[in-house]
Coordinates of C-alpha atoms in Angstrom, one line a residue:
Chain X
X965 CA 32.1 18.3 -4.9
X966 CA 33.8 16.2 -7.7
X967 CA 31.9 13.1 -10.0
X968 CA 34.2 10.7 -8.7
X969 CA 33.3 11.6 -5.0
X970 CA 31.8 9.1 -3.2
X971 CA 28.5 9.9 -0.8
X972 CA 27.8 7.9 2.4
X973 CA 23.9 9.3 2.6
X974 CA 23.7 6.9 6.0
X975 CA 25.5 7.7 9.1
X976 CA 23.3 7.2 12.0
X977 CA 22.8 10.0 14.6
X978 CA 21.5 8.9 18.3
X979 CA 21.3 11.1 21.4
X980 CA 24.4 9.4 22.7
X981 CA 26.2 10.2 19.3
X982 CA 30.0 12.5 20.9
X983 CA 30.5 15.3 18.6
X984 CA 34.4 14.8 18.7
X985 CA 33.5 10.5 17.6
X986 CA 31.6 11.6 14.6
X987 CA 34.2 14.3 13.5
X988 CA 36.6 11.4 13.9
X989 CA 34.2 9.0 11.6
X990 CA 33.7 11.6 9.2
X991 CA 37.7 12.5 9.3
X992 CA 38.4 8.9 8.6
X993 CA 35.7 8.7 5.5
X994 CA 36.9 11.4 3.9
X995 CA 40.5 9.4 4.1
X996 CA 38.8 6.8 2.5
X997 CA 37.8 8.9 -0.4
X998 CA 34.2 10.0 0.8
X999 CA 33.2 13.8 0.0
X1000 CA 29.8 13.4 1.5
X1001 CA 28.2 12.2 4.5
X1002 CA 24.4 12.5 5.2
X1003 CA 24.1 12.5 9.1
X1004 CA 20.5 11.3 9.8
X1005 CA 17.9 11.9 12.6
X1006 CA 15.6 9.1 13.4
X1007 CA 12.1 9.7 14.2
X1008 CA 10.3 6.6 15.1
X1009 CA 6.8 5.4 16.1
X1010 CA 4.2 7.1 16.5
X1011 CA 5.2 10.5 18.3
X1012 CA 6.9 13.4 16.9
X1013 CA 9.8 14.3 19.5
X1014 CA 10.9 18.1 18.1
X1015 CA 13.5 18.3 21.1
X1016 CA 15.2 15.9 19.4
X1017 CA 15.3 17.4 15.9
X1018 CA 16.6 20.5 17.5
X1019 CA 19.4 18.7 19.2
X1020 CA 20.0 17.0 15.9
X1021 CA 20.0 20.4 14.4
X1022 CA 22.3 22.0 17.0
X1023 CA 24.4 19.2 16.8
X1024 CA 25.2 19.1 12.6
X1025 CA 25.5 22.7 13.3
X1026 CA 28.5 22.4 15.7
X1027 CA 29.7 19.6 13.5
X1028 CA 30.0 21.2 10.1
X1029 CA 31.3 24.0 12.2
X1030 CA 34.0 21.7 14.1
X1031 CA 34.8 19.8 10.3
X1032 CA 35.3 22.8 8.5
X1033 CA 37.8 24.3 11.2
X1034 CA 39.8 20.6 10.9
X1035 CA 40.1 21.2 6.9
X1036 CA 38.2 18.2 6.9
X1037 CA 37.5 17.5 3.1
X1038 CA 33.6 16.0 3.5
X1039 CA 30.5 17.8 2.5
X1040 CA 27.7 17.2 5.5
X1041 CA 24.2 16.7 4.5
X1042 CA 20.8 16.5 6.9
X1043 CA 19.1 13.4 6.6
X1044 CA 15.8 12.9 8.1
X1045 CA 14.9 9.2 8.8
X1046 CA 10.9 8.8 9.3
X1047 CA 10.5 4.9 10.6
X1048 CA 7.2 4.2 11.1
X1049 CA 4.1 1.6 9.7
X1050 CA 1.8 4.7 10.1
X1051 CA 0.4 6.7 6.9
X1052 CA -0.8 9.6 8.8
X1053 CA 2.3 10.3 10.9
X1054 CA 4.8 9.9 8.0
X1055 CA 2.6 12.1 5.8
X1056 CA 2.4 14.4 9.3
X1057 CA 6.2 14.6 9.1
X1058 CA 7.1 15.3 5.5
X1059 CA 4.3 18.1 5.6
X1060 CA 6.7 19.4 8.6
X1061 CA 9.9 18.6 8.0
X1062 CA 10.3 18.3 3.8
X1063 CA 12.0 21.7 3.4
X1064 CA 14.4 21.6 6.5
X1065 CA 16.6 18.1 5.7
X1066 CA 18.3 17.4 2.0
X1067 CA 17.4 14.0 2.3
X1068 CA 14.1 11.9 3.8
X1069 CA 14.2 8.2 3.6
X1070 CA 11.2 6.2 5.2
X1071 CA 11.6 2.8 6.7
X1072 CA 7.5 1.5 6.5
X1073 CA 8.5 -1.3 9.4
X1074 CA 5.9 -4.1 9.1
X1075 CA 3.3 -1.9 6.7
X1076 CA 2.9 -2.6 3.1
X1077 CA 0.4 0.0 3.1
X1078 CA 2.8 2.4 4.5
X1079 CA 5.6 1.0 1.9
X1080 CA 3.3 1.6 -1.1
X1081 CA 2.7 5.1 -0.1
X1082 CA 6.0 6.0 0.6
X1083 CA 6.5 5.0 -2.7
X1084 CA 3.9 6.9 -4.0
X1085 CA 5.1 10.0 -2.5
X1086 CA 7.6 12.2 -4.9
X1087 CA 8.8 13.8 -1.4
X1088 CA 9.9 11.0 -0.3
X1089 CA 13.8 10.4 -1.5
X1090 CA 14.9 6.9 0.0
X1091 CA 13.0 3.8 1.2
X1092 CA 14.9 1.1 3.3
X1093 CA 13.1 -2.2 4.6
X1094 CA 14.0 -4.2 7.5
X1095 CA 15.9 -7.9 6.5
X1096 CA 12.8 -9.6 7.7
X1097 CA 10.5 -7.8 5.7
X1098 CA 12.8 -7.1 2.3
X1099 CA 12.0 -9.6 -0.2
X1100 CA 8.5 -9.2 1.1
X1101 CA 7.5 -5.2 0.5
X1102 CA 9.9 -4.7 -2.1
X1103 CA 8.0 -6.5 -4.8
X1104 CA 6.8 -5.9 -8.3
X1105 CA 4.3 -3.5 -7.7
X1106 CA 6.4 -1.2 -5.1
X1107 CA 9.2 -1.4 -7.8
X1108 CA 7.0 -0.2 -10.7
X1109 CA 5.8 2.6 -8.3
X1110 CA 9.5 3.5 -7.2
X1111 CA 10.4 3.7 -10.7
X1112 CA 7.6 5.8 -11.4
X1113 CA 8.4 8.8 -9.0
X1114 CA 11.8 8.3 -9.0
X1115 CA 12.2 7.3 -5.1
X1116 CA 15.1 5.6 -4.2
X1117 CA 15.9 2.3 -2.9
X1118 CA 18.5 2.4 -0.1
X1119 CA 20.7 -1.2 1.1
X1120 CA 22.4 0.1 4.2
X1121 CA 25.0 -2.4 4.9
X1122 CA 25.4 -2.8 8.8
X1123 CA 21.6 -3.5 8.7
X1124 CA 21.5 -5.7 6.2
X1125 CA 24.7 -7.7 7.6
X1126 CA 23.6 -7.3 11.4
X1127 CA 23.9 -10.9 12.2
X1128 CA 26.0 -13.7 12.0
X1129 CA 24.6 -15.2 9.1
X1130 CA 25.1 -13.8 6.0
X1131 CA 22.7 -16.3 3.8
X1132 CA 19.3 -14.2 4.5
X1133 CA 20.9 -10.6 3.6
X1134 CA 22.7 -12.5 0.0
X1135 CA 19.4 -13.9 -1.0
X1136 CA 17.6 -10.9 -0.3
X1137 CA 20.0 -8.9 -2.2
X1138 CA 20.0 -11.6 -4.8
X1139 CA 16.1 -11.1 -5.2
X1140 CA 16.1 -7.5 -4.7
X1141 CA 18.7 -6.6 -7.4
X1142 CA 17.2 -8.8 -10.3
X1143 CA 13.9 -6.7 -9.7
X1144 CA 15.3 -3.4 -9.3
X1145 CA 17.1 -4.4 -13.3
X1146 CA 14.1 -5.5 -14.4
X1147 CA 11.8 -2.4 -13.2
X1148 CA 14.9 0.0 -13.7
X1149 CA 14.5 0.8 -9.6
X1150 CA 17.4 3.4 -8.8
X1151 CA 20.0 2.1 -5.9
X1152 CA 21.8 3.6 -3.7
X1153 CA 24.4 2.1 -1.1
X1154 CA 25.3 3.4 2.4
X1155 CA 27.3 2.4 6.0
X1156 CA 24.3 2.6 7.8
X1157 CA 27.2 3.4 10.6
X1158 CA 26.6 4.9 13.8
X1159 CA 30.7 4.6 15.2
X1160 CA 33.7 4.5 14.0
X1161 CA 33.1 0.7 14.1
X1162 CA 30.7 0.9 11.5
X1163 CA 32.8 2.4 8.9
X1164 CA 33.2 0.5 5.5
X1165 CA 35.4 1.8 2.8
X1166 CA 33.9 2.3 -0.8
X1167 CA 35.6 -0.4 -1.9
X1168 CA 34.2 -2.7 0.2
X1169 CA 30.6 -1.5 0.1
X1170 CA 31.2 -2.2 -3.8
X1171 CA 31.9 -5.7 -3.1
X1172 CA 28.7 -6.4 -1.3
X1173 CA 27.1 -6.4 -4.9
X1174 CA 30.0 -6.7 -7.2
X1175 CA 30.3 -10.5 -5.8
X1176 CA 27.0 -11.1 -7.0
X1177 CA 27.6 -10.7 -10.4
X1178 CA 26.5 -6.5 -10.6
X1179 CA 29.2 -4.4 -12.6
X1180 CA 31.3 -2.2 -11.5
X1181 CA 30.0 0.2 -12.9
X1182 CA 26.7 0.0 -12.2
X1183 CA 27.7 -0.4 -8.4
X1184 CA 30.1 2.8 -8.5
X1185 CA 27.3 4.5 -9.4
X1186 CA 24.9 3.6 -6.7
X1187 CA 27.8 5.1 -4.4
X1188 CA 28.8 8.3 -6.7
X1189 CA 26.2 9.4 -9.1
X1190 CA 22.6 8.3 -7.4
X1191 CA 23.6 10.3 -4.2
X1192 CA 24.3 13.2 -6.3
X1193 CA 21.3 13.4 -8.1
X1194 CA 19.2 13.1 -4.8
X1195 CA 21.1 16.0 -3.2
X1196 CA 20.9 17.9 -6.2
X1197 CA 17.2 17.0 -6.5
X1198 CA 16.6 17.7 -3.5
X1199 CA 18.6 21.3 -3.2
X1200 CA 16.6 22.2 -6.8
X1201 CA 13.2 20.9 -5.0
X1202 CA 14.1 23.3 -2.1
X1203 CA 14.9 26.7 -4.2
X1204 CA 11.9 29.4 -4.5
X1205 CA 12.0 29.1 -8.1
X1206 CA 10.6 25.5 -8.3
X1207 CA 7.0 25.2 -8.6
X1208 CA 6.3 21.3 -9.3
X1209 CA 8.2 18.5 -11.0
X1210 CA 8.5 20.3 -14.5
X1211 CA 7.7 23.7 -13.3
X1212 CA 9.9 25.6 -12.7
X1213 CA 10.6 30.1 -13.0
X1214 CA 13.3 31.4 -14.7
X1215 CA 14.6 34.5 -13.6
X1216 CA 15.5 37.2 -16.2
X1217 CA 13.6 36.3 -19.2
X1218 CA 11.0 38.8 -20.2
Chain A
X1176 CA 15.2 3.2 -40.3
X1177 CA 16.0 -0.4 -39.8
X1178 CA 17.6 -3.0 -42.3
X1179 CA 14.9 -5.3 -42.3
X1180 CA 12.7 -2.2 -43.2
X1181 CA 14.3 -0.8 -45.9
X1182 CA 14.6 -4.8 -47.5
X1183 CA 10.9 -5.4 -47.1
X1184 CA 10.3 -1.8 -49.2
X1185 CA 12.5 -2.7 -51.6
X1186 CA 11.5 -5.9 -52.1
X1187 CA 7.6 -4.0 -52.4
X1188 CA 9.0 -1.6 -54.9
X1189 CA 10.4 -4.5 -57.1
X1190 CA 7.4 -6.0 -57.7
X1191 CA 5.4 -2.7 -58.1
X1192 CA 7.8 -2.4 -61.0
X1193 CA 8.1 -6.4 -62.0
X1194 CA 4.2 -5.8 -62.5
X1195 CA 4.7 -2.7 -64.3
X1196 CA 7.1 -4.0 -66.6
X1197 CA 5.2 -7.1 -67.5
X1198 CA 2.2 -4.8 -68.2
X1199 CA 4.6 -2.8 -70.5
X1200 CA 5.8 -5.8 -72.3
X1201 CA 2.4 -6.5 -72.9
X1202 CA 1.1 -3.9 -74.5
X1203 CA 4.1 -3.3 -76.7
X1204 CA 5.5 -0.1 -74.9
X1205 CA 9.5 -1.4 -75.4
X1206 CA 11.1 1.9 -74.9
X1207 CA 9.3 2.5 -71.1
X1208 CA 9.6 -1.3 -70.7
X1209 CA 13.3 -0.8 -71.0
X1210 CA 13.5 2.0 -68.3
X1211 CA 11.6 -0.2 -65.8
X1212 CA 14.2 -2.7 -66.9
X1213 CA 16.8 -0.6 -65.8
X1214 CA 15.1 0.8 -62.3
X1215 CA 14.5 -3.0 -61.5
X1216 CA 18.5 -4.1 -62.1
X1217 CA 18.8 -0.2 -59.8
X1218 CA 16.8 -1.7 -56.8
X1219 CA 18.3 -5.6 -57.4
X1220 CA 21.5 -4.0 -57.2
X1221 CA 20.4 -1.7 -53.9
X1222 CA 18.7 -4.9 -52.7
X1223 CA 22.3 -7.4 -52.9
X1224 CA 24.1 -4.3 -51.3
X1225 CA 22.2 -4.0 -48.4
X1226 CA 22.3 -7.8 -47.7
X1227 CA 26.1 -7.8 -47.7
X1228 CA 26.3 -4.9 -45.6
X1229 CA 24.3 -6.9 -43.6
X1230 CA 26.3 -9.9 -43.2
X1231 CA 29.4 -7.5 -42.7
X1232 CA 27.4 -6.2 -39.9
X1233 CA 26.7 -9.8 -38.3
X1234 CA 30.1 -10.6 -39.2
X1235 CA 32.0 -7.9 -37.4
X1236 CA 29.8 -8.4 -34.3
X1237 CA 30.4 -12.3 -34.0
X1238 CA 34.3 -11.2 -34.1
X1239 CA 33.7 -8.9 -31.5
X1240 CA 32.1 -11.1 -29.9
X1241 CA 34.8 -13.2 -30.2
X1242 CA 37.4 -11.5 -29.1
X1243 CA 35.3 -10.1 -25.7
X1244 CA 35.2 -14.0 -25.5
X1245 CA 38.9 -14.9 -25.5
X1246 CA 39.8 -12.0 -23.2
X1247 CA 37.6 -13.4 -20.6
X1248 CA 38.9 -16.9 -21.1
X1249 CA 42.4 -15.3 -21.0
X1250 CA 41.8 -13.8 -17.7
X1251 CA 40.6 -16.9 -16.2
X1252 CA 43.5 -18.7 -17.4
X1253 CA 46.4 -16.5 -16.1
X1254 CA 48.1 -17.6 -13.7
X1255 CA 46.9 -16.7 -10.4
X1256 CA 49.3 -14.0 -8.7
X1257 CA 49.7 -13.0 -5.5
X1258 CA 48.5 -9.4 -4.3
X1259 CA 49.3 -7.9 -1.1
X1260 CA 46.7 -5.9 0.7
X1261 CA 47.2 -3.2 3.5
X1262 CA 44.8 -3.0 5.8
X1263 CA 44.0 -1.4 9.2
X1264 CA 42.5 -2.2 12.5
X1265 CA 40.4 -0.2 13.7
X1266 CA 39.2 -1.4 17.3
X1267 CA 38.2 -0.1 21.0
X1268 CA 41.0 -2.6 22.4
X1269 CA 44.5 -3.2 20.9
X1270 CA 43.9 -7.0 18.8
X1271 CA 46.8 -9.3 19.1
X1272 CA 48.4 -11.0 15.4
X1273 CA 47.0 -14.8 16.5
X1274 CA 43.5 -13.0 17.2
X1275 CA 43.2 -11.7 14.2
X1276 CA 44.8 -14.4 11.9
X1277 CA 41.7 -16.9 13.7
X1278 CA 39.2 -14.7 12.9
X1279 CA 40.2 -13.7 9.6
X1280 CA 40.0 -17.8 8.8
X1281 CA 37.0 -18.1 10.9
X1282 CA 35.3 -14.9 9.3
X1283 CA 36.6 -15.8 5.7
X1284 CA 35.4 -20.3 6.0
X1285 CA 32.1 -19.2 7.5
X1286 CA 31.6 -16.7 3.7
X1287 CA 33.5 -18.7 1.1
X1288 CA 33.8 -22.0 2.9
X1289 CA 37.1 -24.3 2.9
X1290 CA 37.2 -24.8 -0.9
X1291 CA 37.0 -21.0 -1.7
X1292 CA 39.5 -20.6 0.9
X1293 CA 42.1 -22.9 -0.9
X1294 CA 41.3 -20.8 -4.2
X1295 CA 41.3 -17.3 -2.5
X1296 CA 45.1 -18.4 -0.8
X1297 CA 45.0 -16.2 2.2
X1298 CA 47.6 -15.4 4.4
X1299 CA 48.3 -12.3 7.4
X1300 CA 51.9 -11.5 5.9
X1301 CA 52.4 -8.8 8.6
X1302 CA 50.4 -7.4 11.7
X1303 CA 51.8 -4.4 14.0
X1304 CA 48.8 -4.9 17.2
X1305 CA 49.9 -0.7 18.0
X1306 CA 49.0 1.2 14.6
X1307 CA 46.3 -1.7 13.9
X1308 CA 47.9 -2.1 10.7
X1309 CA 48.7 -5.2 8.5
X1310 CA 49.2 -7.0 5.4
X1311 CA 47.3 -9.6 4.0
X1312 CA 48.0 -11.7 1.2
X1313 CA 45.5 -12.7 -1.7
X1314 CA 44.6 -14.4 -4.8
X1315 CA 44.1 -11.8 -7.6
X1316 CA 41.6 -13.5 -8.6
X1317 CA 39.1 -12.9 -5.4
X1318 CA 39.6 -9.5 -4.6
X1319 CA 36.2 -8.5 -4.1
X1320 CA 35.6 -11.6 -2.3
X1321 CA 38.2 -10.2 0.0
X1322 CA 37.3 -7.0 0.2
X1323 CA 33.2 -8.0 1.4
X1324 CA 35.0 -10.9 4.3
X1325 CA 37.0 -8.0 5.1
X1326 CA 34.0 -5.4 5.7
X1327 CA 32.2 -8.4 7.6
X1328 CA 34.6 -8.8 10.0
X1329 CA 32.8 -6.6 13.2
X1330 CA 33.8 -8.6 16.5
X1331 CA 37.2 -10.2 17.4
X1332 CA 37.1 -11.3 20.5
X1333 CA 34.2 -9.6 22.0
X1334 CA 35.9 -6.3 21.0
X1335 CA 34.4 -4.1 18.2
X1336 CA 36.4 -3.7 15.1
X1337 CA 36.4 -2.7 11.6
X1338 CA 39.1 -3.8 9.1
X1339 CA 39.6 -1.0 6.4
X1340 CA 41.9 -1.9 3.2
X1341 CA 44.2 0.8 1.9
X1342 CA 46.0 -0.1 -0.5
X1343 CA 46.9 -3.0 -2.8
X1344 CA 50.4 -4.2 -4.3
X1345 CA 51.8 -6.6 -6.7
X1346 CA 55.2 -7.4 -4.3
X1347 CA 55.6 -7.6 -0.7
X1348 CA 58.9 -4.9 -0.6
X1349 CA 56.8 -2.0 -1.9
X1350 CA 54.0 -3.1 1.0
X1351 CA 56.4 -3.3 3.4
X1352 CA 57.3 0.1 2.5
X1353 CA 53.4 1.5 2.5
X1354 CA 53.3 0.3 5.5
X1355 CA 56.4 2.0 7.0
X1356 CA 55.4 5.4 5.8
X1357 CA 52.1 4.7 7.1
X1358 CA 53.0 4.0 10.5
X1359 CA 55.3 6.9 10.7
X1360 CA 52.5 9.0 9.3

């Protein structure tokens, strides 16, 4: 996986999801210059539906199978998406499912308390909001705590831009951005696309944030670098020799 | 250490020895009075260097600054050139040219409104409905103005699409050539 690799850590995966649509998607990212896509298994409410995860897990299985066969050039990743206002049942799913996906982002719904702890919580990776709710949760205090354990802040694009009017999604952006600066909150951009009809090229995901005044830079990086360091974080926080954040065993010394 | 640091120290040390030296004087001590003489011209001499380094320092940036400043302004006042952008369709039902030139405009006045759509200059050079692809031309200017109408583009129609760009070029012949290759590819 090259630096200058771009990562798409959002492509959504439903029950309905066609194995042969999302080779196609991920076949036509990698055209566009992506070397990563993070496929990601919703889990919402209040109920843990395992049947589902396993058909996720059968499904990503077939597909990295079915990419690699096509010489497709595009790294695939597990994403785990816990969407719920509920402290217990997110906490309930990371104890679970932490060690089986590279990635776990949390979408608190309409819970501030369930924002504040998912920014609390270092196994946490990514935390998205709802449009309504943005500006809202993602406030001074959830920055700081972001900031503090190194969680994520994710703008999915086709959630953000979901309806015709594009003024709510700008200023939320607008508001969200001079926050994350400020508190020195780490970004990360993604599709959010669930069909080929989703896609967006890098370039144009750049845009979203270039046009308000970000450099490019800065934004490449929310597309390149930040999904690297989560991935790599993540595999690290995996291995057998990590103990906690700043523990870690080295092998060979005596 | 900083500048201002090292002034304020020497300017401390100066007067430690001013002091000293006056003390000397006093008591009639010319040969040691002579030597603080000399250290005192040593740290005068330390204390004018560092003060023109400084205004070197200030001086150097304000150039800099200067010429970030009239790159800028040159940029802004260049002529606007045209830039040709190749795009593609992707959709669930083939989109005819007129479709897409209407929402294109429609897409493009509802984000950046009729003014910024004078500025921006856009125009659907080329369309072939079958391959999906096209080229559109722009203001250099507004590329990533483009690029986000572009990406917000989901619906023509009633049928589901998403407009991907390419490639960009400075003259219409080499696009018309991309696009050839591209639609034999």
């Amino acid at each position: 996986m090259s630096n200058r690799g771009y990562i798409d850590l959002y492509i959504e995966f439903t029950s309905k999801s066609k194995q042969d649509q999302v080779v196609r998607l991920l076949q036509e990212l990698s055209s566009l210059g992506y070397t990563g896509a993070a496929i990601a298994c919703n889990i919402d409410g209040e109920f843990l539906d395992e049947k589902k995860i396993v058909e996720y897990f059968n499904f990503t299985t077939n597909l990295i199978r079915e990419v690699r066969s096509k010489n497709v050039d595009i790294e695939v990743y597990h994403r785990l998406n816990i969407i719920s206002d509920n402290i217990k049942f997110i906490k309930k799913v990371l104890r679970k499912f932490r060690r089986s996906f590279n990635i776990i982002g949390v979408n608190p719904c309409n819970s501030l308390n369930a924002a504040r702890f998912a920014a609390r919580d270092r196994r946490v990776d990514v935390i998205f909001f709802n449009l309504k709710v943005f500006s809202k949760f993602f406030d001074e205090s959830q920055a700081k705590l972001m900031s503090s354990t190194g969680v994520f802040l994710e703008i999915p694009f086709n959630k953000l831009f979901r309806g015709r009017s594009l003024t709510l999604p700008f200023r939320v952006l607008r508001k969200t951005l001079q926050i994350a600066k400020k508190y020195n909150v780490h970004i990360v951009l993604s599709s959010a696309a669930h069909s080929i009809f989703d896609m967006i090229s890098p370039l144009q995901l750049m845009s979203t944030l270039t046009v308000l005044g970000i450099g490019l830079d800065d934004v490449k990086s929310y597309l390149t670098l930040n999904p690297k360091f989560i991935i790599e974080r993540s595999k690290h926080r995996m291995s057998r020799n990590h103990i906690i954040p700043g523990v870690d065993v080295i092998e060979g010394v005596h | 250490m900083k500048i201002k640091e090292i002034m304020l120290i020497n300017t401390i040390i100066a007067l430690i020895v001013l002091s000293t030296l006056i003390y000397l004087v006093l008591q009639g001590l010319i040969a040691e009075a002579i030597i603080s003489l000399l250290l005192l011209a040593v740290i005068a001499l330390n204390y004018s260097i560092t003060k023109i380094y400084m205004k070197l320092r200030n001086l150097i940036k304000a150039y800099n600054k200067i010429i970030v400043q009239k790159k800028e302004l040159k940029e802004l006042l260049r002529k606007p050139r045209r830039r040709y952008l190749i795009f593609r369709v992707v959709a669930e039902k083939e989109v005819d040219r007129e479709s897409l030139r209407k929402a294109l405009l429609t897409r493009f006045r509802d984000i950046i409104g009729d003014l910024g759509l004078s500025q921006v200059n856009i125009k659907l050079i080329l369309y072939e409905p079958k391959s999906g692809y096209g080229v559109l031309r722009y203001n250099h200017l507004h590329r990533d103005l483009v690029l986000l109408c572009l990406a917000l583009i989901r619906n023509i129609n009633g049928t589901r699409v998403s407009l991907i760009p390419y490639r960009t070029t400075g003259t219409i012949k080499r696009a018309q050539e991309i696009l050839k290759s591209l639609i034999l590819d």
